[in-house]
mmCIF file of C-alpha atoms in Angstrom:
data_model
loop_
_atom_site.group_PDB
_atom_site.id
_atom_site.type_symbol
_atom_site.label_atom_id
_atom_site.label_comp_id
_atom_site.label_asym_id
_atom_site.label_seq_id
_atom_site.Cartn_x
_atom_site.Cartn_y
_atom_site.Cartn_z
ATOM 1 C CA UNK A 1 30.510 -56.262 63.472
ATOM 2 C CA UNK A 2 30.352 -55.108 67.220
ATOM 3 C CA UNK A 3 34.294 -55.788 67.627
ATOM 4 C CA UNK A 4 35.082 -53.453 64.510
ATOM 5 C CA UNK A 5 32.734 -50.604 65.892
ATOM 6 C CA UNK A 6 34.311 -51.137 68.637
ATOM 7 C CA UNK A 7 37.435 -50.868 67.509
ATOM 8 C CA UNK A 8 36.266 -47.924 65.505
ATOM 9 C CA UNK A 9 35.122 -46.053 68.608
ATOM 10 C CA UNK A 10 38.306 -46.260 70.403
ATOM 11 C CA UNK A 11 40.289 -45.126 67.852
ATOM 12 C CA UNK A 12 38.649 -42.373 67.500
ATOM 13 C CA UNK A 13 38.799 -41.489 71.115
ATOM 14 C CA UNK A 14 42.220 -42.088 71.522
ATOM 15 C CA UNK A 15 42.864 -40.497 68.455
ATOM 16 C CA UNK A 16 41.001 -37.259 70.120
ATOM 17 C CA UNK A 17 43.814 -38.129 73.144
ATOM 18 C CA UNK A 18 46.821 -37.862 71.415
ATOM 19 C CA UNK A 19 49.515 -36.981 72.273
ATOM 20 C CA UNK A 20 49.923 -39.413 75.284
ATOM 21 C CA UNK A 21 52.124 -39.699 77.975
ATOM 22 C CA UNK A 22 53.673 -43.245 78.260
ATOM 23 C CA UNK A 23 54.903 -44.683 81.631
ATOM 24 C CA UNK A 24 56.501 -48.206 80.885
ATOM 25 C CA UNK A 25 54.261 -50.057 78.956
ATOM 26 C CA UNK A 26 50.819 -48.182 79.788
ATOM 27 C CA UNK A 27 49.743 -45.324 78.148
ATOM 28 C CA UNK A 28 47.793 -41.926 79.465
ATOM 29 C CA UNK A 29 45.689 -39.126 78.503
ATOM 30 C CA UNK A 30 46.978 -36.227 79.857
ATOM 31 C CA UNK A 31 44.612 -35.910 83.233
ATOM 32 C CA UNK A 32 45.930 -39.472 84.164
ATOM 33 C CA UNK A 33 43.174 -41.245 82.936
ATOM 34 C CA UNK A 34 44.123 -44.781 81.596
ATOM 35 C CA UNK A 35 44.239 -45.356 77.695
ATOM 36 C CA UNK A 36 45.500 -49.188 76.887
ATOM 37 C CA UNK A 37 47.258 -51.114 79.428
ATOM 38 C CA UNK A 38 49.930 -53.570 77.150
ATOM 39 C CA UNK A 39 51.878 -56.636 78.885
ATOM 40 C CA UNK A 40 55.320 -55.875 79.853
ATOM 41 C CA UNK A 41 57.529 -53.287 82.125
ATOM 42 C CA UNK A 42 59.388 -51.474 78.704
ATOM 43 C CA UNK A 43 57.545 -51.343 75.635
ATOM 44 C CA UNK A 44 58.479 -49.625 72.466
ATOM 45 C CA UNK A 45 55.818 -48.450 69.608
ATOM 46 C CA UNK A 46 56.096 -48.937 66.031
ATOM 47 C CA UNK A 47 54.151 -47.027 62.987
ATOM 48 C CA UNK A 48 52.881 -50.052 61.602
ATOM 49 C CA UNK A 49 51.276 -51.456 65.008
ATOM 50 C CA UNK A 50 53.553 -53.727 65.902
ATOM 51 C CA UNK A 51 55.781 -53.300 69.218
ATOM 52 C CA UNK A 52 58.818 -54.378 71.343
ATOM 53 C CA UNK A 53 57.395 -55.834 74.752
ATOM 54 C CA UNK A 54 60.100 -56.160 77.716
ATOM 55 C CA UNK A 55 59.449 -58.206 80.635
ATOM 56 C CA UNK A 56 62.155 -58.658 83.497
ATOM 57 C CA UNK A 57 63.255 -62.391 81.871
ATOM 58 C CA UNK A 58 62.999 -61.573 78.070
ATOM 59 C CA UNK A 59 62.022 -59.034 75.199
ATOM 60 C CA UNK A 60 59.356 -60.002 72.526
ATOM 61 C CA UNK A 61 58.892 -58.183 69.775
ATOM 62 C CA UNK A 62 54.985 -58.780 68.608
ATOM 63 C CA UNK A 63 52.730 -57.719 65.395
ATOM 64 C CA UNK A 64 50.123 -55.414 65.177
ATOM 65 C CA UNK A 65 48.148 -58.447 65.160
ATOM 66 C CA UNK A 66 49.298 -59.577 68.341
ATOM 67 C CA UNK A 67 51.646 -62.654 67.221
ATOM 68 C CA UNK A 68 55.034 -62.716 68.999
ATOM 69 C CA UNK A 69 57.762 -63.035 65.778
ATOM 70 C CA UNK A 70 60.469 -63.555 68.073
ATOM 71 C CA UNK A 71 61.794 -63.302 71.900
ATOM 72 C CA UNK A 72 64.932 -63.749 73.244
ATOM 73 C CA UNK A 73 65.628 -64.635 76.896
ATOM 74 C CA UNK A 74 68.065 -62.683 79.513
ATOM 75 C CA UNK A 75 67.616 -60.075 82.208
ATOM 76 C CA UNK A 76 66.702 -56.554 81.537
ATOM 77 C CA UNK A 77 65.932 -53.622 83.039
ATOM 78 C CA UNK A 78 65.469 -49.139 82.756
ATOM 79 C CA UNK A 79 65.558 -48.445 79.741
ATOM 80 C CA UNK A 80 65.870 -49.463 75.609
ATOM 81 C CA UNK A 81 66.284 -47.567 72.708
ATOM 82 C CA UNK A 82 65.791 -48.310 68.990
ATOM 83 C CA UNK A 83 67.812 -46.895 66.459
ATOM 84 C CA UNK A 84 65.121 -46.923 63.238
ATOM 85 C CA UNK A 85 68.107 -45.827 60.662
ATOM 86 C CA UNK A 86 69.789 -49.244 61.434
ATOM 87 C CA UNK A 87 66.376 -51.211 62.775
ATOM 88 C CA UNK A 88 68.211 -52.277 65.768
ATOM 89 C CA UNK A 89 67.290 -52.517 69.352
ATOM 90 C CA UNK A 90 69.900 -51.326 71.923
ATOM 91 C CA UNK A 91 68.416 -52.634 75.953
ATOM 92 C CA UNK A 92 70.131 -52.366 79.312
ATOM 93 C CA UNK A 93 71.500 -56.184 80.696
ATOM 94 C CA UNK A 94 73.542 -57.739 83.095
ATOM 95 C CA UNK A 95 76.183 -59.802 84.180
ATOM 96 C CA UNK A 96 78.822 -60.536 86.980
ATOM 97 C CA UNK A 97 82.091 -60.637 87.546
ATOM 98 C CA UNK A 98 84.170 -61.613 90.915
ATOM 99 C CA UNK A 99 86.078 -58.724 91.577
ATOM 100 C CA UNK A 100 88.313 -58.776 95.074
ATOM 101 C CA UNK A 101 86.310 -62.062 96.092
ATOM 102 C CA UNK A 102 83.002 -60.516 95.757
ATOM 103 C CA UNK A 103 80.909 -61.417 93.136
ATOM 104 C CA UNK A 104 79.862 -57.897 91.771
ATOM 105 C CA UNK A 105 77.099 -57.090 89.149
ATOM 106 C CA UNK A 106 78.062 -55.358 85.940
ATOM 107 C CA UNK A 107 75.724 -53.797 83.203
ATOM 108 C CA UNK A 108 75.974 -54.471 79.760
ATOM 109 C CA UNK A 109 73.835 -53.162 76.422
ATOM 110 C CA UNK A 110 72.902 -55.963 74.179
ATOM 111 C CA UNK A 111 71.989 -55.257 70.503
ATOM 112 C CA UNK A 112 69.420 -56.770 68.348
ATOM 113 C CA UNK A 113 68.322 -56.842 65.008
ATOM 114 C CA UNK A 114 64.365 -55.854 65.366
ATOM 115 C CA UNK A 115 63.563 -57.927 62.304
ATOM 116 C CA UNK A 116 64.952 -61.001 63.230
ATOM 117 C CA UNK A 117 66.049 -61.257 67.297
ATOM 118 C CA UNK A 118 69.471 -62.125 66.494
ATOM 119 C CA UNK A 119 71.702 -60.551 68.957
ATOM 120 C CA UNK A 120 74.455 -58.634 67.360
ATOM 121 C CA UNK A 121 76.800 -57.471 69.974
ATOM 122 C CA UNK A 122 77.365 -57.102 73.817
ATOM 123 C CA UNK A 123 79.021 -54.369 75.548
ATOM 124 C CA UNK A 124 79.913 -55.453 79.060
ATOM 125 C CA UNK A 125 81.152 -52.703 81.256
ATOM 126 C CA UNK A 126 83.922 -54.826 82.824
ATOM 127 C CA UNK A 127 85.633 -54.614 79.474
ATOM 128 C CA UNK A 128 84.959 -51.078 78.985
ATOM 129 C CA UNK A 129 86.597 -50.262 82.386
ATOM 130 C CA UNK A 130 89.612 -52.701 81.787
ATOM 131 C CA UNK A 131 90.330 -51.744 78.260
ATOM 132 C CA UNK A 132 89.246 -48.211 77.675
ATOM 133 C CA UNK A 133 89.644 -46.648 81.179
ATOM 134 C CA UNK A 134 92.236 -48.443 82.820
ATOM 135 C CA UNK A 135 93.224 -45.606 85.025
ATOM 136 C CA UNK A 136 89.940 -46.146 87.111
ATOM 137 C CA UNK A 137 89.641 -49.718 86.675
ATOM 138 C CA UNK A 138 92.987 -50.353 88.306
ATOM 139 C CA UNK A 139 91.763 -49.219 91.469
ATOM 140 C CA UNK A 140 88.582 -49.626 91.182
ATOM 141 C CA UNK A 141 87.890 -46.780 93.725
ATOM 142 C CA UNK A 142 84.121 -46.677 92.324
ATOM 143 C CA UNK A 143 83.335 -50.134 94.285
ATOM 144 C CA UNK A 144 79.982 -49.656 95.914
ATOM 145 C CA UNK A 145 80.092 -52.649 98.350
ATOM 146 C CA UNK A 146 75.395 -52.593 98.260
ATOM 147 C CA UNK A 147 73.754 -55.910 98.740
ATOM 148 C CA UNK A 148 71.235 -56.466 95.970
ATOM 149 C CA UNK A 149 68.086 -57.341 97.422
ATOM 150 C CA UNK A 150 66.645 -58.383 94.172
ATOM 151 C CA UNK A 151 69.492 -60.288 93.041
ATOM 152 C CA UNK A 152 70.860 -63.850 94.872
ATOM 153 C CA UNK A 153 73.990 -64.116 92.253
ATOM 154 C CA UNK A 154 75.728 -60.822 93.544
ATOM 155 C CA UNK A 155 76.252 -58.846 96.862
ATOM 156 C CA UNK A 156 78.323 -56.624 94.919
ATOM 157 C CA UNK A 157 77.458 -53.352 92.288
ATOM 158 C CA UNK A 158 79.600 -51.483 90.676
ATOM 159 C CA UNK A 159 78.352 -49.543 87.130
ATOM 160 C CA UNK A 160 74.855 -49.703 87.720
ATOM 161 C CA UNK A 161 74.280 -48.172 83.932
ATOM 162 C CA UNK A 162 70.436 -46.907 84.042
ATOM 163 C CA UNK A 163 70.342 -44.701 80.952
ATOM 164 C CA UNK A 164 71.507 -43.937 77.467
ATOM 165 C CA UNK A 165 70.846 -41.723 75.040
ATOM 166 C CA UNK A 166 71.276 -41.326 70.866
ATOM 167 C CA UNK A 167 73.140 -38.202 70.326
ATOM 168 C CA UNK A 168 71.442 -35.620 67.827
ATOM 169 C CA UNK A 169 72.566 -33.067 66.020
ATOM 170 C CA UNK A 170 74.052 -30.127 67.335
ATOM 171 C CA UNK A 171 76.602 -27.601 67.046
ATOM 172 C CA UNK A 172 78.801 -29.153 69.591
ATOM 173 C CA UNK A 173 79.803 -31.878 67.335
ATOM 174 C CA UNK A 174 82.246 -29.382 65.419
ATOM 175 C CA UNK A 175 84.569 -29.275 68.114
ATOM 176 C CA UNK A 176 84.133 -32.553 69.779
ATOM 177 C CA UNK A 177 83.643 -34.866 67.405
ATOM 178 C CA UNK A 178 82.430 -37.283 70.141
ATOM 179 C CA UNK A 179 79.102 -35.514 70.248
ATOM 180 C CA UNK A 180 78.697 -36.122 66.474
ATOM 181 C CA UNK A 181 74.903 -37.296 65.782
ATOM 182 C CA UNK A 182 74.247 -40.883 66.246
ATOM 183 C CA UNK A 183 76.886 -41.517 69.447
ATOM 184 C CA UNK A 184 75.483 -42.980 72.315
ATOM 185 C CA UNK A 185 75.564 -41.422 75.861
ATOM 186 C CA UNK A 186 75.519 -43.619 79.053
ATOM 187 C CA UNK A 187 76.093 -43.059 82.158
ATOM 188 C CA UNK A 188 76.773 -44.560 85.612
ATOM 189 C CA UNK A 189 74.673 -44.131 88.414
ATOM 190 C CA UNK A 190 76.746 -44.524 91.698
ATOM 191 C CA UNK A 191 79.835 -42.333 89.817
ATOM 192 C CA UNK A 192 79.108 -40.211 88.086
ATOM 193 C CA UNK A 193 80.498 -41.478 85.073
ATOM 194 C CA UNK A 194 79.292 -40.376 81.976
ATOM 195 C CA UNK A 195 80.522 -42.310 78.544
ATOM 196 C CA UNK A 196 80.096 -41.581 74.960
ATOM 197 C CA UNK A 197 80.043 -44.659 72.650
ATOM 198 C CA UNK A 198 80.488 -44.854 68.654
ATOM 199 C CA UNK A 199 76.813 -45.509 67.186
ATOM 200 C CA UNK A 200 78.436 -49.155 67.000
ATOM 201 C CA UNK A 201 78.962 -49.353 70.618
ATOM 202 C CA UNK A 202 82.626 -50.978 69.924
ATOM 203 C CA UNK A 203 84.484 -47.704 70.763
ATOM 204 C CA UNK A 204 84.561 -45.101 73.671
ATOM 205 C CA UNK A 205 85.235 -41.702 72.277
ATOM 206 C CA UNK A 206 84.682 -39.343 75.553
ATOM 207 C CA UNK A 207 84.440 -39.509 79.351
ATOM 208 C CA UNK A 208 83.985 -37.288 82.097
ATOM 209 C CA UNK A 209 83.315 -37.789 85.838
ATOM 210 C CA UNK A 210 80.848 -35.489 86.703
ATOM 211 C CA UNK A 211 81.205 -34.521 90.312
ATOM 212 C CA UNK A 212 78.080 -33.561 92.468
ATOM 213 C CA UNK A 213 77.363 -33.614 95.837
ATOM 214 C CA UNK A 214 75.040 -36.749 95.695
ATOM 215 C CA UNK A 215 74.768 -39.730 93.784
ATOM 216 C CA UNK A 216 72.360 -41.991 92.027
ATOM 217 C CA UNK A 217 71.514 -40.396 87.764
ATOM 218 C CA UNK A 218 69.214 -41.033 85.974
ATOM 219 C CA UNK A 219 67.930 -40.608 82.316
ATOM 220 C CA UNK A 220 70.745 -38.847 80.472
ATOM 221 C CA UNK A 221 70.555 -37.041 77.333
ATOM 222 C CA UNK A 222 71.455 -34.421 75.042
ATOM 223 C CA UNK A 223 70.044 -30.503 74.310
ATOM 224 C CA UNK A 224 69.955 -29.284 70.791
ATOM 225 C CA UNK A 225 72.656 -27.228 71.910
ATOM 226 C CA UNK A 226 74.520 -30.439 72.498
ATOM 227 C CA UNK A 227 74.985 -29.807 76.365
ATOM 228 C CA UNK A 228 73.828 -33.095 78.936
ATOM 229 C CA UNK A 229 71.046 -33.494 80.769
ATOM 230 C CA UNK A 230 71.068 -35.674 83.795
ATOM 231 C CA UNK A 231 68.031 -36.343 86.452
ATOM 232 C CA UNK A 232 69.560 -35.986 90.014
ATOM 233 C CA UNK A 233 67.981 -38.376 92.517
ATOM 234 C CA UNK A 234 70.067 -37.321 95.798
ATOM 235 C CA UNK A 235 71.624 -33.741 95.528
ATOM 236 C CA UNK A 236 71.870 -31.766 98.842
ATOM 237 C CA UNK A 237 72.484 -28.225 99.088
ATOM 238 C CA UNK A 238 75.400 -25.999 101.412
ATOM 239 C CA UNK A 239 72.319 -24.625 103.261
ATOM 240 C CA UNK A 240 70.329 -28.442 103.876
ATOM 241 C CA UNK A 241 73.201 -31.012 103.962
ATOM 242 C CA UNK A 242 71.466 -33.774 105.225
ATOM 243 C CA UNK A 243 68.241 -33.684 103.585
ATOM 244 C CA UNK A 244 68.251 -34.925 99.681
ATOM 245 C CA UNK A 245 66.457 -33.920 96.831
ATOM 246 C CA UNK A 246 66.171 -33.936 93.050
ATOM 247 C CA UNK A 247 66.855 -31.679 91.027
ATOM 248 C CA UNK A 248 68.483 -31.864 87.012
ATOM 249 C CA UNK A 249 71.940 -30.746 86.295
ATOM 250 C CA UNK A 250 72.838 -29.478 82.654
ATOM 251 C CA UNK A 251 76.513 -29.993 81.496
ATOM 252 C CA UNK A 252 78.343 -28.143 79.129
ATOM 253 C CA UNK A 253 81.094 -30.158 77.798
ATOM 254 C CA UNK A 254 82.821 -26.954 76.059
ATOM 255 C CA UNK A 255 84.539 -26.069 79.409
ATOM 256 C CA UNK A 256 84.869 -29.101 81.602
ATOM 257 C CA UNK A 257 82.695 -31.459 82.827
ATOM 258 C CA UNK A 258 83.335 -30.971 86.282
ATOM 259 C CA UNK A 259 83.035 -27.230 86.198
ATOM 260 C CA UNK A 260 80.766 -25.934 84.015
ATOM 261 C CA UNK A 261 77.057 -27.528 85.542
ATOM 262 C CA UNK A 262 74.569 -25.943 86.635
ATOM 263 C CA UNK A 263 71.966 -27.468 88.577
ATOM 264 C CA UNK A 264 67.997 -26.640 88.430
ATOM 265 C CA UNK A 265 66.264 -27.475 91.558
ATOM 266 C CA UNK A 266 62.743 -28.599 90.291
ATOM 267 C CA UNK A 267 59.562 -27.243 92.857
ATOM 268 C CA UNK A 268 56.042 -28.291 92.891
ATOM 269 C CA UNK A 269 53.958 -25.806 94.986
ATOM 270 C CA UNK A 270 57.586 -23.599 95.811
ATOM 271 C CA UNK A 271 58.902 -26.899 97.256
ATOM 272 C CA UNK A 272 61.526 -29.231 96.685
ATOM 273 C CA UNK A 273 60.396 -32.548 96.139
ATOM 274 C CA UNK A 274 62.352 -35.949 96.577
ATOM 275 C CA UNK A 275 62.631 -38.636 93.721
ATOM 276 C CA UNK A 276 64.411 -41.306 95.199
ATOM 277 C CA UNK A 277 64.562 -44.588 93.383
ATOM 278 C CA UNK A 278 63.893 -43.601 89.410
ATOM 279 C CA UNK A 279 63.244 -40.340 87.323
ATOM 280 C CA UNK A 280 63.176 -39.080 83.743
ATOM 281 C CA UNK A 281 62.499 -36.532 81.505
ATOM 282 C CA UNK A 282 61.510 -35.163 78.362
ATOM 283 C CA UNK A 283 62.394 -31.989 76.145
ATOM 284 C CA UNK A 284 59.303 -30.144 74.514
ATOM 285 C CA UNK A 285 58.899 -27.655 72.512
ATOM 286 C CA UNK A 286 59.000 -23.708 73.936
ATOM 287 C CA UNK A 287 61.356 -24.895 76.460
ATOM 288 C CA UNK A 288 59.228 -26.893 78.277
ATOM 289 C CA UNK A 289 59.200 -30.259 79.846
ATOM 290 C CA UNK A 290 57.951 -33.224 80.807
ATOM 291 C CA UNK A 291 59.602 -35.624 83.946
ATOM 292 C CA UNK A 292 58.275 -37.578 86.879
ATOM 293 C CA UNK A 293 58.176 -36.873 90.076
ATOM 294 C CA UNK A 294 57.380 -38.127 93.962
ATOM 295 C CA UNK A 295 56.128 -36.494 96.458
ATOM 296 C CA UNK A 296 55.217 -38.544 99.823
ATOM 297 C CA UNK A 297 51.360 -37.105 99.993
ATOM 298 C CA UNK A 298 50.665 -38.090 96.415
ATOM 299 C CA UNK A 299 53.048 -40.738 95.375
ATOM 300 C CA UNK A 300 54.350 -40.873 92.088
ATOM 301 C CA UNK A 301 53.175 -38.584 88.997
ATOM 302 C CA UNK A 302 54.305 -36.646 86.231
ATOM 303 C CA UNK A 303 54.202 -32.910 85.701
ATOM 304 C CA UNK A 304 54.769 -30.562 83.158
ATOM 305 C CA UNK A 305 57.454 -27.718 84.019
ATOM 306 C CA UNK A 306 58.330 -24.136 82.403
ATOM 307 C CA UNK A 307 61.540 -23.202 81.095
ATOM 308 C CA UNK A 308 62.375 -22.336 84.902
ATOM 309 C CA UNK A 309 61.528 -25.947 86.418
ATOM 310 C CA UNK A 310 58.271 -24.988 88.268
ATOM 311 C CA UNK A 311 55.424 -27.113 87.521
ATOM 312 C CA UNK A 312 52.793 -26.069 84.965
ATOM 313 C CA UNK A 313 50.552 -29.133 85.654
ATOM 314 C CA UNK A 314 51.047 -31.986 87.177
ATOM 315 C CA UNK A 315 48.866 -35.748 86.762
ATOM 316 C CA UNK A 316 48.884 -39.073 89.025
ATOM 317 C CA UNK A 317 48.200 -41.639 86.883
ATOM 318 C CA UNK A 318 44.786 -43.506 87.403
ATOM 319 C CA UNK A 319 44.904 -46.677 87.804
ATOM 320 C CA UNK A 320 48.840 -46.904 88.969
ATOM 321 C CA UNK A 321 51.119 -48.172 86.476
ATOM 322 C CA UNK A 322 52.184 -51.837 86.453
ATOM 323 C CA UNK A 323 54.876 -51.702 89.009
ATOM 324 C CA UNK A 324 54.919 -47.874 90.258
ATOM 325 C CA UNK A 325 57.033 -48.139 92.805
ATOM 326 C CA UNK A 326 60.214 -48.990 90.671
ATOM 327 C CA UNK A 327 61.637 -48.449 87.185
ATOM 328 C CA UNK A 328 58.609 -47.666 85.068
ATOM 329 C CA UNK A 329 59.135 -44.036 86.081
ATOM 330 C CA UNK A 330 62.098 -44.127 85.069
ATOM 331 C CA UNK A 331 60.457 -42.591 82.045
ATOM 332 C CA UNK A 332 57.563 -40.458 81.640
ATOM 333 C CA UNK A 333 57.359 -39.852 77.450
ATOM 334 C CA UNK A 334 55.109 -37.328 75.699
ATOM 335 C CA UNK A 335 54.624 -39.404 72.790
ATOM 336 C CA UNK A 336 51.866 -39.309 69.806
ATOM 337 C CA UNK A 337 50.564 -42.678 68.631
ATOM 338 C CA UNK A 338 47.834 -41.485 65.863
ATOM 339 C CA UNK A 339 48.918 -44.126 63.246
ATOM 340 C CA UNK A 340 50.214 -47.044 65.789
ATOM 341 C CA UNK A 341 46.289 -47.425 66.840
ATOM 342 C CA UNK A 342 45.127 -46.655 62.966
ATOM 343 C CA UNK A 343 47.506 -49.902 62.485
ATOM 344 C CA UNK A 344 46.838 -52.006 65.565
ATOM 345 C CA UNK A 345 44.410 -55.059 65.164
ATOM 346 C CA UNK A 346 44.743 -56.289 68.954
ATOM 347 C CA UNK A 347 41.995 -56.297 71.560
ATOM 348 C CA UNK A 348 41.075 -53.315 73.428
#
């Protein structure tokens, strides 16, 4: 009896919280104040209360009662994405590959069926560079010679994939049929490479280097308007060379990828800040938006901007999220879980 009212009375709080703002696998009100804090570094949140849990060494994907149906082992990391049309799971891996004697990381998407685990295909970026793009892979001019500090197998990185992204619909589509709804954009951190798979992730259809004065994206994805979206970690401007900052850059693949962008320096209190290791962010509605952000007095946070990039509001999450110095801010999602909690049977 005490467990269901107590159930009872968190739901209804958190139901009186919604939407919330998740940040890996925990999940905020918007002031920062700590909802439910779930196992994992990626999680994912189903309807019916059940839930895809990611740890660094596998992904689980467990009931709303809390009983794990299946797992499957391997190294992840940034970011997954389910597509509910086709109830699969898409999640960053990776892998290696000795290139010129050094043995060099390489990312790769693995795909899984959600009801049962099974793995039903690998994309690994070596393949996509030797097959699809051969006029970079050749030379392989992209080689960023960075020792891994996390990582004894390789000394070596090369595509350092952090993000993709499941095309909508937009007008675009008509005259690139790349950007049809469904495709897949992904895109390479230390390049600048931006790809757009078939929804089957056999295929490239589209690529474009996009050329900035920095380096290190994250979180691509499309507008409704079918431009890209891409969070800058390191962009430096003609009148501060030397000293980074973030800032997003908007594409417009109409013209040409290296010359139509425009890039939208992003202030908090009419200054620049500096995201250096992660960073995402979210369309809302009336051209507002949600992303994170770092700022050396108060660490990492997420704000709220207007349709010019100045912040509207701005939270740091209380207690810190599992993690908060890495990839968990990778994403900070605006997200409304009214009938996962109705559904959940876990403990609170």
């Amino acid at each position: 009896m005490l467990k269901f009212l107590f159930f009872f009375l968190f739901f209804i709080s958190v139901s009186w919280a919604m939407p919330v703002i998740q940040i890996g696998c925990e999940l905020y009100d918007e002031n920062g104040g700590l909802i439910k804090r779930f196992p994992g570094s990626m999680c994912h949140f189903e309807e019916s209360g059940d839930r895809i849990q990611v740890n660094y060494e596998d992904i689980q994907y467990i009931n709303a009662n809390e009983k794990v149906l299946w797992s499957a082992p391997g190294v992840h990391h940034h970011q997954l994405k389910v597509d509910s049309e086709r109830n699969e799971l898409a999640i960053l891996g990776e892998t290696s590959h000795n290139i010129f004697g050094c043995e060099t990381r390489f990312d790769t998407i693995e795909i899984y069926d959600m009801k049962t685990g099974r793995k039903k295909h690998v994309v690994d970026f070596r393949d996509v560079f030797e097959k699809k793009i051969i006029q970079v892979s050749r030379e392989y001019a992209f080689l960023k010679k960075l020792y891994m500090r996390n990582s004894k197998n390789y000394l070596c990185d090369t595509t350092h994939v952090n993000s993709f992204f499941q095309i909508t619909k937009n007008p675009i589509s008509k005259k690139i049929p790349a950007f049809a709804e469904g495709n897949w954009l992904v895109n390479f951190s230390f390049t600048g490479y931006v790809l757009i798979f078939d929804r089957d992730f056999k295929k490239v259809l589209w690529h474009r280097n996009i050329e900035l004065p920095g380096i290190n994206f994250h979180d691509i994805q499309s507008t409704p308007e079918g431009k890209i979206l891409l969070y800058v970690n390191n962009h430096f401007s003609a009148s501060e060379p030397k000293r980074p900052y973030s800032a997003i850059a908007e594409i417009d693949p109409l013209v040409n990828g290296k010359e139509a962008i425009k890039v939208y320096d992003m202030k908090y209190q009419g200054k620049k800040f500096y995201q250096a290791l992660a960073g995402g962010m979210q369309l809302l509605p009336n051209q507002r938006k949600l992303a994170s952000v770092y700022t050396p007095q108060e660490g990492h946070m997420a704000a709220y901007f207007d349709k010019n990039w100045n912040v509207e509001k701005k939270f740091t999450p209380k207690p810190a999220p599992f993690g908060s110095g890495g990839q968990v801010f990778q994403e900070a999602r605006l997200i409304n879980l009214n009938t996962f909690f109705k559904n959940y049977r876990g403990p609170f």
